[in-house]
């Protein structure tokens, strides 16, 4: 059976992060670090670990992820002129599933490679239904450094058809995909 989802508390950002992929804003230092990513459909820890962070304010949900890589290496992929939704799935990437109603069947999928290519869609029927016509107005940037690459995303609530409410519970699945494996955390 699958592991029960973890519960985390997103923190209110006193100041919105600058969406540049660097994770050096004050809000990320306040957010609880989410780690212990598992290999997809397994209970084994991912070899290349990742760290997730979730913050919010009155207008946006902010998600940051830091993906560790071996020193002296680059993320798999290449910079390129990819159109939005013309996504290079074989590249190192993060995938974020947002399920505001905690339906566990209907959600939004946002993805970004280490080199900044983006993809989004809405999903239904537990993920088998894919509506590529849904294009969110979210913003995201990636950043590559020695030993890791990272992303920052700002997702406006109106894109998800919701309004923020204190104490509301959402489903979030943070995933990191490499050419070797997919690892994830459900919260």
Short mmCIF file of N, CA and C in Angstrom, two decimals:
data_model
loop_
_atom_site.label_atom_id
_atom_site.label_comp_id
_atom_site.label_asym_id
_atom_site.label_seq_id
_atom_site.Cartn_x
_atom_site.Cartn_y
_atom_site.Cartn_z
N UNK A 1 0.84 -1.20 0.00
CA UNK A 1 0.00 0.00 0.00
C UNK A 1 0.87 1.25 0.00
N UNK A 2 0.33 2.32 -0.47
CA UNK A 2 1.07 3.58 -0.57
C UNK A 2 1.23 4.21 0.81
N UNK A 3 2.29 4.95 0.94
CA UNK A 3 2.52 5.69 2.17
C UNK A 3 1.45 6.77 2.31
N UNK A 4 1.04 7.04 3.53
CA UNK A 4 0.09 8.14 3.77
C UNK A 4 0.80 9.46 3.47
N UNK A 5 0.08 10.39 2.87
CA UNK A 5 0.70 11.69 2.59
C UNK A 5 1.15 12.37 3.88
N UNK A 6 2.22 13.10 3.79
CA UNK A 6 2.69 13.89 4.92
C UNK A 6 1.85 15.15 5.02
N UNK A 7 1.88 15.76 6.17
CA UNK A 7 1.21 17.04 6.36
C UNK A 7 2.29 18.08 6.62
N UNK A 8 2.25 19.15 5.86
CA UNK A 8 3.16 20.26 6.09
C UNK A 8 2.34 21.52 6.24
N UNK A 9 2.93 22.52 6.81
CA UNK A 9 2.26 23.80 6.95
C UNK A 9 3.01 24.79 6.07
N UNK A 10 2.29 25.33 5.09
CA UNK A 10 2.88 26.39 4.27
C UNK A 10 2.98 27.64 5.13
N UNK A 11 4.02 28.43 4.94
CA UNK A 11 4.18 29.64 5.73
C UNK A 11 3.82 30.87 4.91
N UNK A 12 3.24 31.84 5.59
CA UNK A 12 2.90 33.11 4.94
C UNK A 12 4.20 33.87 4.68
N UNK A 13 4.36 34.30 3.44
CA UNK A 13 5.54 35.08 3.06
C UNK A 13 5.30 36.54 3.42
N UNK A 14 6.12 37.10 4.29
CA UNK A 14 6.00 38.53 4.63
C UNK A 14 6.30 39.38 3.39
N UNK A 15 7.24 38.90 2.59
CA UNK A 15 7.59 39.55 1.32
C UNK A 15 7.64 38.47 0.25
N UNK A 16 7.01 38.73 -0.87
CA UNK A 16 7.00 37.76 -1.97
C UNK A 16 8.43 37.50 -2.45
N UNK A 17 8.75 36.25 -2.80
CA UNK A 17 10.08 35.98 -3.32
C UNK A 17 10.24 36.57 -4.72
N UNK A 18 11.46 36.91 -5.06
CA UNK A 18 11.80 37.28 -6.43
C UNK A 18 11.92 35.98 -7.21
N UNK A 19 11.12 35.82 -8.24
CA UNK A 19 11.11 34.55 -8.98
C UNK A 19 12.28 34.54 -9.96
N UNK A 20 13.44 34.06 -9.45
CA UNK A 20 14.66 33.99 -10.25
C UNK A 20 15.31 32.61 -10.16
N UNK A 21 14.66 31.68 -9.45
CA UNK A 21 15.17 30.33 -9.33
C UNK A 21 16.20 30.12 -8.24
N UNK A 22 16.61 31.16 -7.53
CA UNK A 22 17.76 31.06 -6.62
C UNK A 22 17.46 30.61 -5.19
N UNK A 23 16.25 30.66 -4.74
CA UNK A 23 15.86 30.24 -3.37
C UNK A 23 16.63 30.97 -2.28
N UNK A 24 16.98 32.24 -2.51
CA UNK A 24 17.72 32.99 -1.50
C UNK A 24 16.85 34.05 -0.81
N UNK A 25 15.54 34.00 -1.03
CA UNK A 25 14.63 34.96 -0.42
C UNK A 25 14.33 34.57 1.03
N UNK A 26 13.94 35.55 1.82
CA UNK A 26 13.66 35.31 3.25
C UNK A 26 12.58 34.26 3.47
N UNK A 27 11.56 34.25 2.62
CA UNK A 27 10.45 33.31 2.84
C UNK A 27 10.90 31.85 2.79
N UNK A 28 11.89 31.55 1.95
CA UNK A 28 12.35 30.16 1.86
C UNK A 28 13.09 29.74 3.11
N UNK A 29 13.73 30.69 3.77
CA UNK A 29 14.43 30.37 5.02
C UNK A 29 13.44 30.08 6.16
N UNK A 30 12.23 30.66 6.06
CA UNK A 30 11.18 30.46 7.07
C UNK A 30 10.38 29.19 6.84
N UNK A 31 10.33 28.73 5.59
CA UNK A 31 9.50 27.57 5.23
C UNK A 31 10.13 26.27 5.71
N UNK A 32 9.32 25.35 6.23
CA UNK A 32 9.86 24.04 6.61
C UNK A 32 10.44 23.34 5.38
N UNK A 33 11.59 22.72 5.56
CA UNK A 33 12.24 22.00 4.46
C UNK A 33 11.54 20.65 4.28
N UNK A 34 11.16 20.35 3.05
CA UNK A 34 10.51 19.08 2.73
C UNK A 34 11.55 18.23 2.01
N UNK A 35 11.88 17.08 2.58
CA UNK A 35 12.86 16.20 1.95
C UNK A 35 12.48 14.75 2.24
N UNK A 36 13.36 13.85 1.91
CA UNK A 36 13.04 12.43 2.03
C UNK A 36 12.27 11.95 0.82
N UNK A 37 12.61 12.50 -0.36
CA UNK A 37 11.95 12.09 -1.59
C UNK A 37 12.19 10.60 -1.84
N UNK A 38 11.14 9.92 -2.28
CA UNK A 38 11.20 8.49 -2.53
C UNK A 38 11.19 8.21 -4.03
N UNK A 39 11.81 7.11 -4.43
CA UNK A 39 11.72 6.68 -5.81
C UNK A 39 10.25 6.37 -6.09
N UNK A 40 9.77 6.82 -7.22
CA UNK A 40 8.36 6.68 -7.60
C UNK A 40 7.89 5.24 -7.46
N UNK A 41 6.76 5.06 -6.81
CA UNK A 41 6.14 3.75 -6.56
C UNK A 41 7.06 2.81 -5.79
N UNK A 42 7.77 3.37 -4.85
CA UNK A 42 8.71 2.59 -4.04
C UNK A 42 8.77 3.23 -2.64
N UNK A 43 9.33 2.52 -1.71
CA UNK A 43 9.57 3.09 -0.38
C UNK A 43 11.05 3.42 -0.19
N UNK A 44 11.82 3.31 -1.28
CA UNK A 44 13.26 3.57 -1.23
C UNK A 44 13.54 5.05 -1.43
N UNK A 45 14.47 5.56 -0.63
CA UNK A 45 14.87 6.96 -0.80
C UNK A 45 15.53 7.17 -2.15
N UNK A 46 15.24 8.28 -2.76
CA UNK A 46 15.89 8.63 -4.02
C UNK A 46 17.38 8.84 -3.78
N UNK A 47 18.19 8.40 -4.71
CA UNK A 47 19.65 8.56 -4.58
C UNK A 47 20.02 10.04 -4.63
N UNK A 48 19.45 10.77 -5.58
CA UNK A 48 19.68 12.21 -5.67
C UNK A 48 18.53 12.91 -4.96
N UNK A 49 18.78 13.41 -3.77
CA UNK A 49 17.72 14.01 -2.98
C UNK A 49 17.36 15.42 -3.45
N UNK A 50 16.19 15.83 -3.06
CA UNK A 50 15.65 17.15 -3.39
C UNK A 50 15.08 17.76 -2.12
N UNK A 51 14.86 19.06 -2.17
CA UNK A 51 14.28 19.80 -1.05
C UNK A 51 13.18 20.69 -1.60
N UNK A 52 12.02 20.65 -0.97
CA UNK A 52 10.90 21.48 -1.39
C UNK A 52 10.54 22.49 -0.32
N UNK A 53 9.93 23.58 -0.73
CA UNK A 53 9.51 24.66 0.17
C UNK A 53 8.19 25.22 -0.35
N UNK A 54 7.25 25.53 0.55
CA UNK A 54 5.95 26.06 0.15
C UNK A 54 5.63 27.28 1.01
N UNK A 55 5.32 28.39 0.33
CA UNK A 55 4.92 29.64 0.98
C UNK A 55 3.69 30.19 0.26
N UNK A 56 3.09 31.20 0.84
CA UNK A 56 1.92 31.81 0.21
C UNK A 56 1.77 33.24 0.68
N UNK A 57 0.96 34.00 -0.06
CA UNK A 57 0.50 35.30 0.40
C UNK A 57 -0.95 35.44 -0.05
N UNK A 58 -1.48 36.63 -0.08
CA UNK A 58 -2.90 36.80 -0.40
C UNK A 58 -3.24 36.47 -1.85
N UNK A 59 -2.26 36.46 -2.74
CA UNK A 59 -2.53 36.26 -4.16
C UNK A 59 -1.89 35.03 -4.77
N UNK A 60 -0.81 34.52 -4.18
CA UNK A 60 -0.02 33.46 -4.81
C UNK A 60 0.35 32.33 -3.85
N UNK A 61 0.48 31.16 -4.43
CA UNK A 61 1.14 30.03 -3.79
C UNK A 61 2.54 30.00 -4.39
N UNK A 62 3.57 29.92 -3.55
CA UNK A 62 4.96 29.89 -4.01
C UNK A 62 5.55 28.53 -3.70
N UNK A 63 6.23 27.95 -4.67
CA UNK A 63 6.87 26.65 -4.47
C UNK A 63 8.31 26.76 -4.94
N UNK A 64 9.22 26.30 -4.10
CA UNK A 64 10.64 26.26 -4.46
C UNK A 64 11.13 24.83 -4.33
N UNK A 65 12.02 24.44 -5.22
CA UNK A 65 12.65 23.12 -5.12
C UNK A 65 14.12 23.22 -5.44
N UNK A 66 14.91 22.53 -4.63
CA UNK A 66 16.36 22.44 -4.83
C UNK A 66 16.69 20.98 -5.09
N UNK A 67 17.33 20.71 -6.23
CA UNK A 67 17.62 19.34 -6.67
C UNK A 67 19.13 19.13 -6.68
N UNK A 68 19.60 18.25 -5.81
CA UNK A 68 21.03 18.00 -5.70
C UNK A 68 21.54 17.19 -6.90
N UNK A 69 22.74 17.53 -7.35
CA UNK A 69 23.44 16.78 -8.40
C UNK A 69 24.88 16.59 -7.96
N UNK A 70 25.55 15.64 -8.55
CA UNK A 70 26.96 15.38 -8.20
C UNK A 70 27.82 16.60 -8.53
N UNK A 71 28.76 16.90 -7.65
CA UNK A 71 29.69 18.02 -7.88
C UNK A 71 30.36 17.82 -9.24
N UNK A 72 30.54 18.90 -9.96
CA UNK A 72 31.22 18.85 -11.25
C UNK A 72 30.36 18.38 -12.40
N UNK A 73 29.05 18.17 -12.15
CA UNK A 73 28.16 17.74 -13.23
C UNK A 73 27.13 18.83 -13.51
N UNK A 74 26.47 18.68 -14.63
CA UNK A 74 25.38 19.58 -15.02
C UNK A 74 24.08 18.76 -15.03
N UNK A 75 22.94 19.41 -14.88
CA UNK A 75 21.68 18.68 -15.02
C UNK A 75 21.56 18.12 -16.44
N UNK A 76 20.86 17.01 -16.59
CA UNK A 76 20.65 16.42 -17.91
C UNK A 76 19.69 17.30 -18.69
N UNK A 77 20.06 17.59 -19.90
CA UNK A 77 19.22 18.42 -20.76
C UNK A 77 20.08 19.46 -21.44
N UNK A 78 19.40 20.35 -22.10
CA UNK A 78 20.12 21.40 -22.81
C UNK A 78 19.24 22.64 -22.87
N UNK A 79 19.88 23.80 -22.83
CA UNK A 79 19.08 25.01 -23.04
C UNK A 79 18.56 24.97 -24.46
N UNK A 80 17.39 25.49 -24.65
CA UNK A 80 16.84 25.48 -26.00
C UNK A 80 15.65 26.38 -26.13
N UNK A 81 15.25 26.56 -27.32
CA UNK A 81 14.10 27.41 -27.62
C UNK A 81 12.84 26.55 -27.62
N UNK A 82 12.46 26.05 -26.45
CA UNK A 82 11.26 25.23 -26.35
C UNK A 82 10.06 26.13 -26.14
N UNK A 83 9.02 25.88 -26.91
CA UNK A 83 7.76 26.58 -26.70
C UNK A 83 7.12 26.01 -25.44
N UNK A 84 6.31 26.82 -24.76
CA UNK A 84 5.57 26.32 -23.61
C UNK A 84 4.74 25.11 -24.05
N UNK A 85 4.76 24.07 -23.27
CA UNK A 85 4.06 22.80 -23.50
C UNK A 85 4.73 21.91 -24.55
N UNK A 86 5.77 22.40 -25.23
CA UNK A 86 6.59 21.55 -26.11
C UNK A 86 7.74 21.09 -25.22
N UNK A 87 7.43 20.19 -24.30
CA UNK A 87 8.28 19.93 -23.15
C UNK A 87 9.24 18.77 -23.38
N UNK A 88 10.52 18.96 -23.09
CA UNK A 88 11.52 17.89 -23.24
C UNK A 88 11.53 16.97 -22.00
N UNK A 89 10.67 15.95 -21.99
CA UNK A 89 10.49 15.10 -20.81
C UNK A 89 11.75 14.32 -20.43
N UNK A 90 12.70 14.16 -21.33
CA UNK A 90 13.92 13.41 -21.01
C UNK A 90 14.92 14.27 -20.23
N UNK A 91 14.63 15.55 -20.04
CA UNK A 91 15.53 16.43 -19.29
C UNK A 91 15.26 16.31 -17.79
N UNK A 92 16.25 16.70 -16.96
CA UNK A 92 16.01 16.81 -15.53
C UNK A 92 14.93 17.86 -15.32
N UNK A 93 13.96 17.54 -14.46
CA UNK A 93 12.80 18.40 -14.31
C UNK A 93 12.18 18.26 -12.93
N UNK A 94 11.33 19.21 -12.60
CA UNK A 94 10.43 19.08 -11.46
C UNK A 94 9.02 19.06 -12.02
N UNK A 95 8.17 18.31 -11.35
CA UNK A 95 6.75 18.25 -11.68
C UNK A 95 6.00 18.49 -10.37
N UNK A 96 5.03 19.39 -10.43
CA UNK A 96 4.28 19.74 -9.23
C UNK A 96 2.80 19.54 -9.54
N UNK A 97 2.15 18.70 -8.74
CA UNK A 97 0.73 18.47 -8.87
C UNK A 97 0.02 19.21 -7.75
N UNK A 98 -0.95 20.05 -8.11
CA UNK A 98 -1.71 20.83 -7.14
C UNK A 98 -3.16 20.38 -7.17
N UNK A 99 -3.65 19.93 -6.03
CA UNK A 99 -5.01 19.42 -5.90
C UNK A 99 -5.71 20.24 -4.81
N UNK A 100 -6.17 21.45 -5.17
CA UNK A 100 -6.73 22.35 -4.15
C UNK A 100 -7.89 21.76 -3.37
N UNK A 101 -8.70 20.91 -3.97
CA UNK A 101 -9.84 20.33 -3.27
C UNK A 101 -9.53 19.01 -2.60
N UNK A 102 -8.29 18.56 -2.69
CA UNK A 102 -7.88 17.24 -2.18
C UNK A 102 -8.79 16.14 -2.68
N UNK A 103 -9.08 16.19 -3.98
CA UNK A 103 -9.96 15.19 -4.59
C UNK A 103 -9.24 13.87 -4.83
N UNK A 104 -7.91 13.95 -4.99
CA UNK A 104 -7.06 12.81 -5.34
C UNK A 104 -7.38 12.26 -6.73
N UNK A 105 -8.19 12.99 -7.50
CA UNK A 105 -8.49 12.58 -8.87
C UNK A 105 -8.35 13.73 -9.87
N UNK A 106 -8.64 14.95 -9.45
CA UNK A 106 -8.60 16.12 -10.34
C UNK A 106 -7.56 17.10 -9.81
N UNK A 107 -6.61 17.46 -10.66
CA UNK A 107 -5.53 18.33 -10.20
C UNK A 107 -4.88 19.05 -11.37
N UNK A 108 -3.97 19.95 -11.04
CA UNK A 108 -3.19 20.69 -12.03
C UNK A 108 -1.76 20.20 -11.98
N UNK A 109 -1.14 20.05 -13.14
CA UNK A 109 0.26 19.63 -13.23
C UNK A 109 1.08 20.75 -13.83
N UNK A 110 2.13 21.16 -13.14
CA UNK A 110 3.08 22.17 -13.61
C UNK A 110 4.45 21.50 -13.66
N UNK A 111 5.20 21.76 -14.72
CA UNK A 111 6.53 21.15 -14.83
C UNK A 111 7.51 22.17 -15.38
N UNK A 112 8.77 22.04 -14.95
CA UNK A 112 9.83 22.91 -15.43
C UNK A 112 11.14 22.13 -15.44
N UNK A 113 11.91 22.29 -16.51
CA UNK A 113 13.22 21.64 -16.56
C UNK A 113 14.25 22.52 -15.87
N UNK A 114 15.42 21.93 -15.65
CA UNK A 114 16.54 22.68 -15.06
C UNK A 114 16.94 23.84 -15.96
N UNK A 115 16.54 23.79 -17.23
CA UNK A 115 16.92 24.82 -18.20
C UNK A 115 15.76 25.75 -18.54
N UNK A 116 14.66 25.66 -17.77
CA UNK A 116 13.59 26.64 -17.87
C UNK A 116 12.44 26.33 -18.80
N UNK A 117 12.42 25.18 -19.47
CA UNK A 117 11.27 24.83 -20.31
C UNK A 117 10.08 24.52 -19.39
N UNK A 118 8.86 24.88 -19.82
CA UNK A 118 7.67 24.73 -18.97
C UNK A 118 6.57 23.94 -19.65
N UNK A 119 5.73 23.32 -18.81
CA UNK A 119 4.57 22.56 -19.26
C UNK A 119 3.51 22.70 -18.18
N UNK A 120 2.25 22.74 -18.59
CA UNK A 120 1.16 22.64 -17.63
C UNK A 120 -0.08 22.06 -18.29
N UNK A 121 -0.93 21.46 -17.45
CA UNK A 121 -2.21 20.92 -17.92
C UNK A 121 -3.08 20.70 -16.69
N UNK A 122 -4.36 20.48 -16.93
CA UNK A 122 -5.22 20.02 -15.84
C UNK A 122 -5.46 18.54 -16.07
N UNK A 123 -5.59 17.81 -14.99
CA UNK A 123 -5.76 16.36 -15.08
C UNK A 123 -7.04 15.95 -14.36
N UNK A 124 -7.62 14.85 -14.82
CA UNK A 124 -8.83 14.31 -14.21
C UNK A 124 -8.73 12.79 -14.23
N UNK A 125 -9.74 12.15 -13.68
CA UNK A 125 -9.82 10.69 -13.64
C UNK A 125 -8.52 10.10 -13.07
N UNK A 126 -8.07 10.69 -11.96
CA UNK A 126 -6.88 10.18 -11.30
C UNK A 126 -5.59 10.41 -12.05
N UNK A 127 -5.61 11.30 -13.03
CA UNK A 127 -4.41 11.63 -13.79
C UNK A 127 -4.42 11.11 -15.21
N UNK A 128 -5.34 10.20 -15.53
CA UNK A 128 -5.36 9.66 -16.89
C UNK A 128 -5.99 10.63 -17.88
N UNK A 129 -6.86 11.52 -17.40
CA UNK A 129 -7.43 12.55 -18.27
C UNK A 129 -6.51 13.76 -18.30
N UNK A 130 -6.17 14.24 -19.50
CA UNK A 130 -5.24 15.36 -19.63
C UNK A 130 -5.85 16.43 -20.51
N UNK A 131 -5.98 17.64 -19.96
CA UNK A 131 -6.50 18.78 -20.72
C UNK A 131 -5.37 19.76 -20.96
N UNK A 132 -4.74 19.65 -22.14
CA UNK A 132 -3.62 20.52 -22.47
C UNK A 132 -4.07 21.94 -22.82
N UNK A 133 -5.37 22.15 -22.96
CA UNK A 133 -5.87 23.50 -23.25
C UNK A 133 -5.73 24.41 -22.03
N UNK A 134 -5.67 23.81 -20.82
CA UNK A 134 -5.49 24.64 -19.63
C UNK A 134 -4.06 25.17 -19.61
N UNK A 135 -3.93 26.47 -19.60
CA UNK A 135 -2.62 27.10 -19.49
C UNK A 135 -2.69 28.10 -18.36
N UNK A 136 -1.96 27.81 -17.30
CA UNK A 136 -1.94 28.69 -16.16
C UNK A 136 -1.12 29.94 -16.43
N UNK A 137 -1.37 30.95 -15.63
CA UNK A 137 -0.60 32.20 -15.73
C UNK A 137 0.54 32.22 -14.72
N UNK A 138 0.98 31.06 -14.28
CA UNK A 138 2.04 30.96 -13.28
C UNK A 138 3.37 31.40 -13.88
N UNK A 139 4.26 31.78 -12.98
CA UNK A 139 5.60 32.20 -13.38
C UNK A 139 6.60 31.25 -12.74
N UNK A 140 7.64 30.90 -13.46
CA UNK A 140 8.67 30.04 -12.91
C UNK A 140 10.02 30.33 -13.54
N UNK A 141 11.07 30.15 -12.75
CA UNK A 141 12.44 30.32 -13.25
C UNK A 141 13.29 29.21 -12.65
N UNK A 142 14.31 28.83 -13.40
CA UNK A 142 15.27 27.84 -12.92
C UNK A 142 16.64 28.49 -12.78
N UNK A 143 17.49 27.82 -12.00
CA UNK A 143 18.84 28.32 -11.73
C UNK A 143 19.75 27.10 -11.56
N UNK A 144 20.92 27.15 -12.15
CA UNK A 144 21.89 26.04 -12.04
C UNK A 144 23.13 26.55 -11.33
N UNK A 145 23.57 25.79 -10.31
CA UNK A 145 24.77 26.14 -9.54
C UNK A 145 25.60 24.87 -9.35
N UNK A 146 26.71 24.99 -8.69
CA UNK A 146 27.57 23.84 -8.42
C UNK A 146 26.90 22.93 -7.40
N UNK A 147 26.64 21.68 -7.77
CA UNK A 147 26.08 20.70 -6.86
C UNK A 147 24.56 20.68 -6.77
N UNK A 148 23.88 21.59 -7.47
CA UNK A 148 22.42 21.57 -7.45
C UNK A 148 21.86 22.45 -8.57
N UNK A 149 20.59 22.27 -8.81
CA UNK A 149 19.81 23.21 -9.62
C UNK A 149 18.51 23.44 -8.87
N UNK A 150 17.87 24.57 -9.12
CA UNK A 150 16.67 24.90 -8.36
C UNK A 150 15.65 25.63 -9.22
N UNK A 151 14.41 25.64 -8.73
CA UNK A 151 13.33 26.36 -9.39
C UNK A 151 12.50 27.09 -8.35
N UNK A 152 11.88 28.19 -8.79
CA UNK A 152 10.89 28.92 -8.00
C UNK A 152 9.67 29.12 -8.88
N UNK A 153 8.49 28.92 -8.30
CA UNK A 153 7.23 29.12 -9.02
C UNK A 153 6.31 30.00 -8.20
N UNK A 154 5.57 30.84 -8.88
CA UNK A 154 4.51 31.66 -8.28
C UNK A 154 3.23 31.32 -9.03
N UNK A 155 2.25 30.76 -8.32
CA UNK A 155 1.00 30.32 -8.93
C UNK A 155 -0.14 31.15 -8.36
N UNK A 156 -0.79 31.98 -9.19
CA UNK A 156 -1.91 32.77 -8.67
C UNK A 156 -3.12 31.88 -8.37
N UNK A 157 -3.77 32.14 -7.24
CA UNK A 157 -4.92 31.33 -6.84
C UNK A 157 -6.01 31.31 -7.89
N UNK A 158 -6.23 32.45 -8.57
CA UNK A 158 -7.32 32.50 -9.54
C UNK A 158 -7.12 31.49 -10.67
N UNK A 159 -5.87 31.08 -10.94
CA UNK A 159 -5.60 30.04 -11.94
C UNK A 159 -6.17 28.70 -11.52
N UNK A 160 -6.28 28.50 -10.24
CA UNK A 160 -6.74 27.22 -9.70
C UNK A 160 -8.22 27.27 -9.35
N UNK A 161 -8.86 28.41 -9.60
CA UNK A 161 -10.28 28.56 -9.33
C UNK A 161 -10.63 28.57 -7.87
N UNK A 162 -9.71 29.07 -7.04
CA UNK A 162 -9.94 29.07 -5.59
C UNK A 162 -9.56 30.42 -5.00
N UNK A 163 -9.93 30.61 -3.76
CA UNK A 163 -9.48 31.75 -2.98
C UNK A 163 -8.76 31.19 -1.76
N UNK A 164 -7.72 31.89 -1.29
CA UNK A 164 -6.98 31.37 -0.13
C UNK A 164 -7.82 31.49 1.14
N UNK A 165 -7.81 30.44 1.92
CA UNK A 165 -8.50 30.45 3.20
C UNK A 165 -7.57 29.90 4.25
N UNK A 166 -7.47 30.60 5.36
CA UNK A 166 -6.64 30.11 6.46
C UNK A 166 -7.15 28.75 6.90
N UNK A 167 -6.23 27.84 7.09
CA UNK A 167 -6.58 26.50 7.57
C UNK A 167 -7.06 25.55 6.50
N UNK A 168 -7.09 25.97 5.24
CA UNK A 168 -7.53 25.05 4.19
C UNK A 168 -6.45 24.01 3.93
N UNK A 169 -6.87 22.81 3.55
CA UNK A 169 -5.93 21.71 3.27
C UNK A 169 -5.96 21.42 1.78
N UNK A 170 -4.79 21.36 1.17
CA UNK A 170 -4.65 21.07 -0.26
C UNK A 170 -3.77 19.86 -0.42
N UNK A 171 -3.92 19.20 -1.54
CA UNK A 171 -3.00 18.14 -1.90
C UNK A 171 -1.91 18.72 -2.78
N UNK A 172 -0.67 18.37 -2.48
CA UNK A 172 0.47 18.80 -3.28
C UNK A 172 1.40 17.61 -3.43
N UNK A 173 1.84 17.36 -4.65
CA UNK A 173 2.81 16.31 -4.89
C UNK A 173 4.00 16.97 -5.56
N UNK A 174 5.14 16.95 -4.90
CA UNK A 174 6.37 17.51 -5.45
C UNK A 174 7.19 16.36 -6.02
N UNK A 175 7.54 16.46 -7.29
CA UNK A 175 8.28 15.39 -7.96
C UNK A 175 9.53 15.95 -8.62
N UNK A 176 10.53 15.12 -8.68
CA UNK A 176 11.74 15.44 -9.42
C UNK A 176 12.00 14.29 -10.37
N UNK A 177 12.10 14.60 -11.63
CA UNK A 177 12.36 13.59 -12.63
C UNK A 177 13.77 13.73 -13.17
N UNK A 178 14.46 12.60 -13.29
CA UNK A 178 15.76 12.56 -13.94
C UNK A 178 15.66 11.51 -15.04
N UNK A 179 16.70 11.36 -15.80
CA UNK A 179 16.69 10.32 -16.85
C UNK A 179 16.73 8.94 -16.21
N UNK A 180 17.10 8.85 -14.93
CA UNK A 180 17.22 7.56 -14.26
C UNK A 180 15.97 7.18 -13.46
N UNK A 181 15.29 8.18 -12.84
CA UNK A 181 14.18 7.86 -11.96
C UNK A 181 13.32 9.08 -11.70
N UNK A 182 12.11 8.82 -11.22
CA UNK A 182 11.22 9.86 -10.76
C UNK A 182 11.07 9.68 -9.25
N UNK A 183 11.27 10.75 -8.51
CA UNK A 183 11.08 10.69 -7.06
C UNK A 183 10.05 11.73 -6.68
N UNK A 184 9.33 11.46 -5.58
CA UNK A 184 8.26 12.38 -5.23
C UNK A 184 7.98 12.37 -3.74
N UNK A 185 7.24 13.41 -3.34
CA UNK A 185 6.71 13.54 -1.99
C UNK A 185 5.28 14.03 -2.14
N UNK A 186 4.34 13.37 -1.48
CA UNK A 186 2.96 13.83 -1.46
C UNK A 186 2.68 14.46 -0.11
N UNK A 187 2.14 15.65 -0.13
CA UNK A 187 1.81 16.35 1.12
C UNK A 187 0.40 16.89 1.03
#
